[in-house]
mmCIF file of C-alpha atoms in Angstrom:
data_model
loop_
_atom_site.group_PDB
_atom_site.id
_atom_site.type_symbol
_atom_site.label_atom_id
_atom_site.label_comp_id
_atom_site.label_asym_id
_atom_site.label_seq_id
_atom_site.Cartn_x
_atom_site.Cartn_y
_atom_site.Cartn_z
ATOM 1 C CA MET K 1 22.390 54.719 1.615
ATOM 2 C CA LYS K 2 19.323 56.803 2.030
ATOM 3 C CA SER K 3 19.464 60.148 0.607
ATOM 4 C CA GLY K 4 20.009 63.190 2.713
ATOM 5 C CA GLU K 5 16.460 64.350 2.278
ATOM 6 C CA ILE K 6 14.954 61.076 3.413
ATOM 7 C CA GLU K 7 17.331 61.104 6.356
ATOM 8 C CA GLN K 8 16.413 64.374 7.372
ATOM 9 C CA LEU K 9 12.767 63.816 7.058
ATOM 10 C CA ILE K 10 12.934 60.326 9.007
ATOM 11 C CA HIS K 11 14.872 62.430 11.837
ATOM 12 C CA LEU K 12 12.487 65.020 12.227
ATOM 13 C CA MET K 13 9.289 62.764 12.000
ATOM 14 C CA SER K 14 11.055 60.491 14.924
ATOM 15 C CA LYS K 15 10.650 63.775 16.868
ATOM 16 C CA LEU K 16 6.933 63.660 16.773
ATOM 17 C CA PRO K 17 5.428 62.201 20.217
ATOM 18 C CA ALA K 18 4.519 58.421 19.779
ATOM 19 C CA LEU K 19 6.986 58.029 16.614
ATOM 20 C CA GLY K 20 10.324 56.615 16.981
ATOM 21 C CA PRO K 21 13.014 56.169 14.438
ATOM 22 C CA ARG K 22 11.486 52.615 13.238
ATOM 23 C CA SER K 23 7.741 53.885 13.069
ATOM 24 C CA ALA K 24 9.132 57.237 11.326
ATOM 25 C CA ARG K 25 11.027 55.370 8.635
ATOM 26 C CA ARG K 26 7.580 53.393 7.982
ATOM 27 C CA ALA K 27 5.757 56.579 7.850
ATOM 28 C CA VAL K 28 8.128 58.091 5.457
ATOM 29 C CA LEU K 29 7.866 55.206 3.167
ATOM 30 C CA HIS K 30 3.922 55.120 3.635
ATOM 31 C CA LEU K 31 4.069 58.873 2.471
ATOM 32 C CA LEU K 32 6.253 58.107 -0.668
ATOM 33 C CA SER K 33 4.101 55.090 -1.702
ATOM 34 C CA LYS K 34 0.892 57.329 -1.645
ATOM 35 C CA LYS K 35 2.145 60.645 -3.027
ATOM 36 C CA GLU K 36 -1.039 61.734 -4.792
ATOM 37 C CA THR K 37 -3.586 60.573 -2.320
ATOM 38 C CA PHE K 38 -1.821 61.176 1.147
ATOM 39 C CA PHE K 39 1.710 62.877 0.961
ATOM 40 C CA ILE K 40 0.517 66.113 -0.931
ATOM 41 C CA PRO K 41 -2.664 66.534 0.823
ATOM 42 C CA LEU K 42 -0.738 66.329 4.341
ATOM 43 C CA ILE K 43 1.682 68.859 3.042
ATOM 44 C CA GLN K 44 -1.139 71.012 1.992
ATOM 45 C CA SER K 45 -3.023 70.482 5.194
ATOM 46 C CA MET K 46 0.132 71.451 7.331
ATOM 47 C CA GLN K 47 0.661 74.460 5.482
ATOM 48 C CA SER K 48 -2.703 75.593 5.922
ATOM 49 C CA VAL K 49 -2.943 74.987 9.839
ATOM 50 C CA LEU K 50 0.596 76.733 9.853
ATOM 51 C CA ASP K 51 -0.821 79.960 8.024
ATOM 52 C CA HIS K 52 -4.191 79.991 9.495
ATOM 53 C CA VAL K 53 -4.252 78.275 13.233
ATOM 54 C CA ARG K 54 -3.479 80.969 15.946
ATOM 55 C CA SER K 55 -3.423 80.709 19.726
ATOM 56 C CA CYS K 56 -6.754 82.541 21.286
ATOM 57 C CA PRO K 57 -5.576 85.586 22.941
ATOM 58 C CA GLU K 58 -8.534 85.228 25.202
ATOM 59 C CA CYS K 59 -8.355 81.508 26.570
ATOM 60 C CA GLY K 60 -5.105 80.042 24.755
ATOM 61 C CA ASN K 61 -7.156 77.528 22.548
ATOM 62 C CA MET K 62 -5.939 76.923 19.128
ATOM 63 C CA ASP K 63 -8.281 77.967 16.162
ATOM 64 C CA THR K 64 -8.276 79.889 12.813
ATOM 65 C CA CYS K 65 -10.440 82.725 14.381
ATOM 66 C CA SER K 66 -9.267 85.212 16.913
ATOM 67 C CA PRO K 67 -10.825 85.254 19.494
ATOM 68 C CA CYS K 68 -11.514 81.603 19.049
ATOM 69 C CA SER K 69 -14.919 80.188 18.274
ATOM 70 C CA ILE K 70 -15.640 79.135 22.004
ATOM 71 C CA CYS K 71 -14.586 82.473 23.319
ATOM 72 C CA SER K 72 -16.691 84.248 20.471
ATOM 73 C CA ASP K 73 -19.766 82.061 20.638
ATOM 74 C CA PRO K 74 -22.534 84.105 22.324
ATOM 75 C CA ASN K 75 -24.440 81.183 23.598
ATOM 76 C CA ARG K 76 -21.487 80.119 25.936
ATOM 77 C CA ASP K 77 -21.408 81.432 29.484
ATOM 78 C CA LYS K 78 -18.727 83.983 30.195
ATOM 79 C CA GLY K 79 -19.244 83.577 33.828
ATOM 80 C CA GLN K 80 -18.148 79.890 34.102
ATOM 81 C CA ILE K 81 -14.338 79.609 33.102
ATOM 82 C CA CYS K 82 -13.009 76.033 33.086
ATOM 83 C CA VAL K 83 -9.183 76.173 33.673
ATOM 84 C CA VAL K 84 -7.082 73.432 31.902
ATOM 85 C CA ARG K 85 -3.456 72.383 31.373
ATOM 86 C CA ASP K 86 -3.405 72.566 27.687
ATOM 87 C CA VAL K 87 -5.515 72.342 24.516
ATOM 88 C CA THR K 88 -5.604 68.666 24.497
ATOM 89 C CA ASP K 89 -7.382 68.657 27.628
ATOM 90 C CA LEU K 90 -9.826 71.537 26.501
ATOM 91 C CA TRP K 91 -10.506 69.307 23.428
ATOM 92 C CA ALA K 92 -11.265 66.328 25.790
ATOM 93 C CA LEU K 93 -13.737 68.201 27.740
ATOM 94 C CA GLU K 94 -15.394 69.591 24.331
ATOM 95 C CA ARG K 95 -15.510 65.954 23.147
ATOM 96 C CA ALA K 96 -17.346 65.075 26.374
ATOM 97 C CA GLY K 97 -19.710 67.922 25.943
ATOM 98 C CA VAL K 98 -20.213 68.539 29.631
ATOM 99 C CA PHE K 99 -19.350 72.258 29.776
ATOM 100 C CA ARG K 100 -21.024 75.342 28.254
ATOM 101 C CA GLY K 101 -18.768 77.894 29.656
ATOM 102 C CA VAL K 102 -15.552 79.235 28.540
ATOM 103 C CA TYR K 103 -12.047 78.094 29.052
ATOM 104 C CA HIS K 104 -8.523 79.283 30.153
ATOM 105 C CA VAL K 105 -5.421 77.466 29.059
ATOM 106 C CA LEU K 106 -2.569 77.333 31.718
ATOM 107 C CA GLY K 107 -0.184 76.050 29.298
ATOM 108 C CA GLY K 108 1.373 73.630 31.893
ATOM 109 C CA LEU K 109 1.413 72.842 35.555
ATOM 110 C CA LEU K 110 3.665 74.477 38.468
ATOM 111 C CA SER K 111 6.512 72.033 38.754
ATOM 112 C CA ALA K 112 9.516 72.841 41.120
ATOM 113 C CA LEU K 113 11.353 69.707 39.374
ATOM 114 C CA ASP K 114 10.897 71.124 35.886
ATOM 115 C CA GLY K 115 11.510 74.495 37.074
ATOM 116 C CA ILE K 116 8.347 75.956 36.056
ATOM 117 C CA GLY K 117 6.893 78.635 38.363
ATOM 118 C CA PRO K 118 3.718 80.770 38.029
ATOM 119 C CA ASP K 119 5.561 83.360 35.641
ATOM 120 C CA GLU K 120 6.089 80.677 33.126
ATOM 121 C CA LEU K 121 2.062 79.904 33.311
ATOM 122 C CA ASN K 122 -0.762 81.719 31.788
ATOM 123 C CA ILE K 123 -1.915 82.791 35.062
ATOM 124 C CA GLN K 124 -1.855 86.602 35.320
ATOM 125 C CA ARG K 125 -4.085 86.777 32.363
ATOM 126 C CA LEU K 126 -6.631 84.574 34.322
ATOM 127 C CA VAL K 127 -6.360 87.109 37.253
ATOM 128 C CA ASP K 128 -6.667 90.094 34.913
ATOM 129 C CA LYS K 129 -9.724 88.563 33.136
ATOM 130 C CA ILE K 130 -11.471 87.669 36.349
ATOM 131 C CA SER K 131 -10.756 91.405 37.592
ATOM 132 C CA GLN K 132 -12.269 92.774 34.538
ATOM 133 C CA HIS K 133 -15.233 90.738 34.094
ATOM 134 C CA PRO K 134 -16.199 89.077 37.321
ATOM 135 C CA ALA K 135 -17.158 85.417 36.903
ATOM 136 C CA THR K 136 -19.353 83.519 39.132
ATOM 137 C CA GLU K 137 -17.730 80.154 38.979
ATOM 138 C CA VAL K 138 -13.842 78.841 38.063
ATOM 139 C CA ILE K 139 -13.676 75.246 37.661
ATOM 140 C CA LEU K 140 -10.191 74.089 38.175
ATOM 141 C CA ALA K 141 -10.103 70.850 35.615
ATOM 142 C CA LEU K 142 -6.485 69.935 36.278
ATOM 143 C CA PRO K 143 -4.704 66.423 36.304
ATOM 144 C CA ALA K 144 -5.061 64.389 39.787
ATOM 145 C CA THR K 145 -1.201 64.519 39.943
ATOM 146 C CA VAL K 146 1.441 66.028 42.515
ATOM 147 C CA GLU K 147 1.725 69.016 40.130
ATOM 148 C CA GLY K 148 -1.987 69.315 39.249
ATOM 149 C CA GLN K 149 -2.854 69.736 43.173
ATOM 150 C CA ALA K 150 0.185 72.199 43.632
ATOM 151 C CA THR K 151 -1.569 74.306 40.493
ATOM 152 C CA VAL K 152 -4.957 74.123 42.091
ATOM 153 C CA HIS K 153 -3.664 75.138 45.484
ATOM 154 C CA TYR K 154 -1.639 78.077 44.147
ATOM 155 C CA LEU K 155 -4.652 79.307 41.988
ATOM 156 C CA THR K 156 -6.999 78.799 44.908
ATOM 157 C CA GLU K 157 -5.006 81.306 46.904
ATOM 158 C CA LYS K 158 -4.530 83.643 44.177
ATOM 159 C CA LEU K 159 -8.475 83.892 43.598
ATOM 160 C CA GLU K 160 -9.637 83.867 46.946
ATOM 161 C CA SER K 161 -9.926 87.498 47.349
ATOM 162 C CA PHE K 162 -12.569 87.448 44.121
ATOM 163 C CA PRO K 163 -16.286 86.476 45.334
ATOM 164 C CA ILE K 164 -16.246 83.509 43.032
ATOM 165 C CA HIS K 165 -17.206 79.693 43.540
ATOM 166 C CA ILE K 166 -13.966 77.783 42.967
ATOM 167 C CA SER K 167 -14.384 74.048 42.367
ATOM 168 C CA THR K 168 -12.293 70.927 40.975
ATOM 169 C CA LEU K 169 -13.212 67.821 39.165
ATOM 170 C CA SER K 170 -14.348 64.904 41.653
ATOM 171 C CA ARG K 171 -11.980 62.340 42.383
ATOM 172 C CA GLY K 172 -12.915 58.702 42.515
ATOM 173 C CA VAL K 173 -13.382 55.392 40.613
ATOM 174 C CA PRO K 174 -13.589 55.820 36.843
ATOM 175 C CA ILE K 175 -16.595 54.723 35.292
ATOM 176 C CA GLY K 176 -16.308 51.147 34.271
ATOM 177 C CA GLY K 177 -13.579 50.710 36.752
ATOM 178 C CA GLU K 178 -12.815 47.590 38.553
ATOM 179 C CA LEU K 179 -12.046 48.037 41.935
ATOM 180 C CA ASP K 180 -9.194 45.300 41.808
ATOM 181 C CA TYR K 181 -7.304 47.313 39.227
ATOM 182 C CA LEU K 182 -7.250 50.510 40.956
ATOM 183 C CA ASP K 183 -4.335 51.978 42.890
ATOM 184 C CA ASP K 184 -4.523 52.621 46.638
ATOM 185 C CA GLY K 185 -4.780 56.339 46.381
ATOM 186 C CA THR K 186 -7.744 56.248 44.178
ATOM 187 C CA LEU K 187 -9.443 53.647 46.253
ATOM 188 C CA GLN K 188 -8.734 55.682 49.709
ATOM 189 C CA THR K 189 -10.006 58.730 47.857
ATOM 190 C CA ALA K 190 -13.044 57.099 46.940
ATOM 191 C CA PHE K 191 -13.789 55.541 50.136
ATOM 192 C CA ASN K 192 -13.150 58.799 52.128
ATOM 193 C CA ALA K 193 -15.571 60.726 49.648
ATOM 194 C CA ARG K 194 -18.229 58.209 49.627
ATOM 195 C CA ARG K 195 -21.738 59.673 48.941
ATOM 196 C CA ASP K 196 -25.004 58.369 50.145
ATOM 197 C CA ILE K 197 -27.391 56.872 47.700
ATOM 198 C CA MET V 1 -14.735 73.119 18.887
ATOM 199 C CA LYS V 2 -11.711 72.544 16.813
ATOM 200 C CA SER V 3 -11.240 74.186 13.654
ATOM 201 C CA GLY V 4 -11.774 72.508 10.167
ATOM 202 C CA GLU V 5 -8.146 72.981 9.182
ATOM 203 C CA ILE V 6 -6.985 71.174 12.587
ATOM 204 C CA GLU V 7 -9.548 68.554 12.262
ATOM 205 C CA GLN V 8 -8.373 67.770 8.810
ATOM 206 C CA LEU V 9 -4.652 67.842 9.869
ATOM 207 C CA ILE V 10 -5.355 65.321 12.563
ATOM 208 C CA HIS V 11 -7.446 63.182 10.322
ATOM 209 C CA LEU V 12 -4.489 62.870 8.028
ATOM 210 C CA MET V 13 -1.809 62.281 10.802
ATOM 211 C CA SER V 14 -3.793 59.739 12.274
ATOM 212 C CA LYS V 15 -3.608 57.541 9.003
ATOM 213 C CA LEU V 16 0.000 57.363 9.646
ATOM 214 C CA PRO V 17 1.285 53.996 10.409
ATOM 215 C CA ALA V 18 1.965 53.975 14.219
ATOM 216 C CA LEU V 19 -0.473 56.893 14.847
ATOM 217 C CA GLY V 20 -3.960 56.890 16.025
ATOM 218 C CA PRO V 21 -6.558 59.560 16.576
ATOM 219 C CA ARG V 22 -5.207 60.298 20.060
ATOM 220 C CA SER V 23 -1.427 60.266 19.119
ATOM 221 C CA ALA V 24 -2.208 62.404 15.953
ATOM 222 C CA ARG V 25 -4.069 65.096 18.284
ATOM 223 C CA ARG V 26 -0.939 65.390 20.332
ATOM 224 C CA ALA V 27 1.382 65.370 17.297
ATOM 225 C CA VAL V 28 -0.657 68.634 15.715
ATOM 226 C CA LEU V 29 -0.480 70.351 19.072
ATOM 227 C CA HIS V 30 3.351 69.580 19.339
ATOM 228 C CA LEU V 31 3.498 71.015 15.879
ATOM 229 C CA LEU V 32 1.728 74.107 16.765
ATOM 230 C CA SER V 33 3.899 74.666 19.982
ATOM 231 C CA LYS V 34 6.972 74.623 18.017
ATOM 232 C CA LYS V 35 6.294 76.440 14.948
ATOM 233 C CA GLU V 36 9.472 77.869 14.099
ATOM 234 C CA THR V 37 11.866 75.260 15.268
ATOM 235 C CA PHE V 38 9.767 72.153 14.184
ATOM 236 C CA PHE V 39 6.648 72.631 12.117
ATOM 237 C CA ILE V 40 8.216 74.893 9.436
ATOM 238 C CA PRO V 41 11.397 72.813 8.930
ATOM 239 C CA LEU V 42 9.290 69.578 8.879
ATOM 240 C CA ILE V 43 6.983 70.927 6.195
ATOM 241 C CA GLN V 44 10.022 72.095 4.261
ATOM 242 C CA SER V 45 11.854 68.790 4.692
ATOM 243 C CA MET V 46 8.320 67.126 3.319
ATOM 244 C CA GLN V 47 8.288 69.286 0.403
ATOM 245 C CA SER V 48 11.902 68.538 -0.464
ATOM 246 C CA VAL V 49 11.488 64.683 -0.200
ATOM 247 C CA LEU V 50 8.176 64.931 -2.466
ATOM 248 C CA ASP V 51 9.958 67.028 -4.945
ATOM 249 C CA HIS V 52 13.295 65.196 -5.356
ATOM 250 C CA VAL V 53 12.744 61.560 -3.899
ATOM 251 C CA ARG V 54 12.084 58.979 -6.804
ATOM 252 C CA SER V 55 11.769 55.202 -6.997
ATOM 253 C CA CYS V 56 14.998 53.953 -8.893
ATOM 254 C CA PRO V 57 13.817 52.628 -12.124
ATOM 255 C CA GLU V 58 16.608 49.669 -11.715
ATOM 256 C CA CYS V 59 15.871 48.363 -8.378
ATOM 257 C CA GLY V 60 12.881 50.214 -6.613
ATOM 258 C CA ASN V 61 14.822 51.922 -3.892
ATOM 259 C CA MET V 62 13.746 55.435 -2.895
ATOM 260 C CA ASP V 63 16.638 58.256 -3.629
ATOM 261 C CA THR V 64 17.143 61.677 -4.916
ATOM 262 C CA CYS V 65 19.299 60.206 -7.901
ATOM 263 C CA SER V 66 18.281 57.987 -10.658
ATOM 264 C CA PRO V 67 19.500 55.245 -10.665
ATOM 265 C CA CYS V 68 20.031 55.093 -7.040
ATOM 266 C CA SER V 69 23.185 55.851 -5.258
ATOM 267 C CA ILE V 70 23.541 51.810 -4.736
ATOM 268 C CA CYS V 71 22.739 50.966 -8.598
ATOM 269 C CA SER V 72 25.287 53.795 -9.789
ATOM 270 C CA ASP V 73 27.833 52.842 -7.373
ATOM 271 C CA PRO V 74 30.854 51.395 -9.433
ATOM 272 C CA ASN V 75 32.136 49.343 -6.305
ATOM 273 C CA ARG V 76 28.911 47.335 -6.000
ATOM 274 C CA ASP V 77 28.678 43.932 -7.477
ATOM 275 C CA LYS V 78 26.118 44.203 -10.059
ATOM 276 C CA GLY V 79 26.583 40.181 -10.247
ATOM 277 C CA GLN V 80 25.062 39.659 -6.920
ATOM 278 C CA ILE V 81 21.216 40.798 -6.804
ATOM 279 C CA CYS V 82 19.306 40.837 -3.328
ATOM 280 C CA VAL V 83 15.653 40.326 -3.665
ATOM 281 C CA VAL V 84 13.950 42.286 -0.858
ATOM 282 C CA ARG V 85 10.240 42.753 -0.235
ATOM 283 C CA ASP V 86 10.168 46.409 0.249
ATOM 284 C CA VAL V 87 12.594 49.614 0.698
ATOM 285 C CA THR V 88 12.364 49.021 4.822
ATOM 286 C CA ASP V 89 13.931 45.814 4.299
ATOM 287 C CA LEU V 90 16.441 47.124 1.747
ATOM 288 C CA TRP V 91 17.464 50.029 4.489
ATOM 289 C CA ALA V 92 17.708 47.130 7.209
ATOM 290 C CA LEU V 93 20.406 45.417 5.012
ATOM 291 C CA GLU V 94 22.199 48.339 4.253
ATOM 292 C CA ARG V 95 22.241 49.388 7.872
ATOM 293 C CA ALA V 96 23.431 46.144 8.922
ATOM 294 C CA GLY V 97 26.154 46.358 6.354
ATOM 295 C CA VAL V 98 26.294 42.879 5.214
ATOM 296 C CA PHE V 99 25.913 43.025 1.385
ATOM 297 C CA ARG V 100 28.006 44.582 -1.250
ATOM 298 C CA GLY V 101 25.922 43.774 -4.479
ATOM 299 C CA VAL V 102 22.750 45.470 -5.595
ATOM 300 C CA TYR V 103 19.112 45.057 -4.482
ATOM 301 C CA HIS V 104 15.859 44.400 -6.258
ATOM 302 C CA VAL V 105 12.674 45.531 -4.453
ATOM 303 C CA LEU V 106 9.512 43.287 -5.231
ATOM 304 C CA GLY V 107 7.072 45.929 -3.727
ATOM 305 C CA GLY V 108 5.377 43.179 -1.600
ATOM 306 C CA LEU V 109 4.734 39.472 -1.215
ATOM 307 C CA LEU V 110 2.496 36.996 -2.970
ATOM 308 C CA SER V 111 -0.583 36.620 -1.169
ATOM 309 C CA ALA V 112 -3.662 34.752 -2.309
ATOM 310 C CA LEU V 113 -5.475 36.111 0.650
ATOM 311 C CA ASP V 114 -4.611 39.717 -0.200
ATOM 312 C CA GLY V 115 -5.003 38.923 -4.008
ATOM 313 C CA ILE V 116 -1.458 39.805 -4.846
ATOM 314 C CA GLY V 117 -0.328 37.760 -7.790
ATOM 315 C CA PRO V 118 2.919 37.896 -9.616
ATOM 316 C CA ASP V 119 1.790 40.699 -11.782
ATOM 317 C CA GLU V 120 1.252 42.971 -8.988
ATOM 318 C CA LEU V 121 4.875 42.568 -8.086
ATOM 319 C CA ASN V 122 8.081 43.791 -9.626
ATOM 320 C CA ILE V 123 8.946 40.581 -10.665
ATOM 321 C CA GLN V 124 9.147 40.534 -14.553
ATOM 322 C CA ARG V 125 11.623 43.448 -14.171
ATOM 323 C CA LEU V 126 13.785 41.300 -12.199
ATOM 324 C CA VAL V 127 13.723 38.327 -14.855
ATOM 325 C CA ASP V 128 14.677 41.019 -17.723
ATOM 326 C CA LYS V 129 17.514 42.372 -15.758
ATOM 327 C CA ILE V 130 19.027 39.022 -15.204
ATOM 328 C CA SER V 131 18.322 37.889 -19.094
ATOM 329 C CA GLN V 132 20.101 41.054 -20.257
ATOM 330 C CA HIS V 133 22.856 41.281 -17.526
ATOM 331 C CA PRO V 134 23.698 37.670 -16.292
ATOM 332 C CA ALA V 135 23.952 37.669 -12.456
ATOM 333 C CA THR V 136 26.125 35.122 -10.534
ATOM 334 C CA GLU V 137 23.997 34.835 -7.345
ATOM 335 C CA VAL V 138 20.361 36.082 -6.591
ATOM 336 C CA ILE V 139 19.767 36.087 -2.620
ATOM 337 C CA LEU V 140 16.083 35.994 -1.877
ATOM 338 C CA ALA V 141 16.051 37.943 1.644
ATOM 339 C CA LEU V 142 12.379 37.489 2.034
ATOM 340 C CA PRO V 143 10.556 37.362 5.545
ATOM 341 C CA ALA V 144 10.099 33.845 7.011
ATOM 342 C CA THR V 145 6.498 33.948 6.690
ATOM 343 C CA VAL V 146 3.885 31.902 4.382
ATOM 344 C CA GLU V 147 3.688 34.591 2.017
ATOM 345 C CA GLY V 148 7.554 34.952 1.883
ATOM 346 C CA GLN V 149 8.094 31.232 1.375
ATOM 347 C CA ALA V 150 5.113 31.366 -1.461
ATOM 348 C CA THR V 151 7.345 34.053 -3.213
ATOM 349 C CA VAL V 152 10.614 32.229 -2.818
ATOM 350 C CA HIS V 153 9.113 29.246 -4.355
ATOM 351 C CA TYR V 154 7.657 31.023 -7.088
ATOM 352 C CA LEU V 155 10.928 33.079 -7.843
ATOM 353 C CA THR V 156 12.843 29.986 -7.727
ATOM 354 C CA GLU V 157 10.798 28.410 -10.197
ATOM 355 C CA LYS V 158 10.857 31.414 -12.428
ATOM 356 C CA LEU V 159 14.517 31.874 -12.245
ATOM 357 C CA GLU V 160 15.546 28.041 -12.681
ATOM 358 C CA SER V 161 16.421 28.223 -16.386
ATOM 359 C CA PHE V 162 19.272 30.739 -15.603
ATOM 360 C CA PRO V 163 22.700 29.365 -14.784
ATOM 361 C CA ILE V 164 22.687 31.350 -11.540
ATOM 362 C CA HIS V 165 23.094 30.536 -7.941
ATOM 363 C CA ILE V 166 19.805 31.040 -5.919
ATOM 364 C CA SER V 167 20.074 31.369 -2.218
ATOM 365 C CA THR V 168 17.832 32.477 0.811
ATOM 366 C CA LEU V 169 18.585 33.583 4.312
ATOM 367 C CA SER V 170 19.353 30.942 6.885
ATOM 368 C CA ARG V 171 16.586 30.206 9.508
ATOM 369 C CA GLY V 172 17.449 29.522 13.075
ATOM 370 C CA VAL V 173 17.798 30.981 16.652
ATOM 371 C CA PRO V 174 18.166 34.974 16.350
ATOM 372 C CA ILE V 175 21.440 36.055 17.814
ATOM 373 C CA GLY V 176 20.981 36.816 21.589
ATOM 374 C CA GLY V 177 17.834 34.638 21.544
ATOM 375 C CA GLU V 178 16.609 32.508 24.417
ATOM 376 C CA LEU V 179 15.141 28.949 23.463
ATOM 377 C CA ASP V 180 12.392 29.150 26.095
ATOM 378 C CA TYR V 181 11.056 32.313 24.273
ATOM 379 C CA LEU V 182 11.243 30.821 20.763
ATOM 380 C CA ASP V 183 8.270 29.301 18.961
ATOM 381 C CA ASP V 184 8.142 25.779 18.079
ATOM 382 C CA GLY V 185 8.752 26.226 14.204
ATOM 383 C CA THR V 186 11.988 28.062 14.791
ATOM 384 C CA LEU V 187 13.284 25.614 17.390
ATOM 385 C CA GLN V 188 12.270 22.672 14.981
ATOM 386 C CA THR V 189 14.085 24.479 11.971
ATOM 387 C CA ALA V 190 16.934 25.331 14.073
ATOM 388 C CA PHE V 191 17.213 21.642 15.352
ATOM 389 C CA ASN V 192 16.917 20.110 11.925
ATOM 390 C CA ALA V 193 19.463 22.513 10.372
ATOM 391 C CA ARG V 194 21.991 21.925 12.849
ATOM 392 C CA ARG V 195 25.652 22.467 12.147
ATOM 393 C CA ASP V 196 29.003 20.939 13.026
ATOM 394 C CA ILE V 197 31.162 23.026 15.130
#
């Protein structure tokens, strides 16, 4: 007994990550109960993002300016390129504020199971970029998963002909991590990569 | 390093029930990665709901027609009024398909803690409706919580001068429920309200 419009919106909302049919229904009713203060601003904000946000042709970041504000920032070191899987990971590193170079977004990871090969990823653009503007260091900040490691190996081979330093993030016990709760793989890695204090 | 537009949209999305800052970021990137197939249809669907969906003046349901399709359905028994807390609960009963009368949405429950009194709820409209068009039965389909029970008591007193049958939903073991997992209150209620077979 819901109208077609509401059904349609619930159906679309339920396709958002983290929302299911029940939470989509609650979200739509929440929007309808706060039309002026929430629903209208949300639609306007979505329309503005749709109209203005583009993928940066340099690095793949999402921004309103092109190239993005990171690529066009003169204070950032173009010689250091941090390779990330997606924009979420780029934002996570920016929130941590640990890096003052530029990024390169792959748009995914190599995965034989999902049929994602090198041609599906933004890899050739990275190689071209390094050929044209030699970098000093490439940091492969990819997930510590099977797909992440496969991508690290592929990129390392692809880039070994260039005179650059290639690094990955360290593996080990996360800060605040209790040993008892860690998986065997992490414990073994942390043990083997132990450091002198 | 995210643009103002993206930050603003993430902020708004994170206020939706069931979404937090992290899932709102993922949702926004999901929208940006599927502009044509998902983002644009979602904005259009939202705009359509915003433009066309209204609260029914009769019962408080949300629909594109006014009165809503339930109130204007000649096959539904206007003599049976089912009182519900909100539109989510109305939709839940409609999905179950157990009721062929009309509804009345209160818009909340009496709550001394939250400062919600009878004047904040859609109660006077219910009394007026019953005065003008005598009903045979009012079903108080409210949650089995302290606030729900307080509202049931208030409505029962308010409606006792009318010659109508007032009922509430039965309490007991939910279908498929294991006794071992039920709380003491439910078990006690189900035991005391035991029925001959």
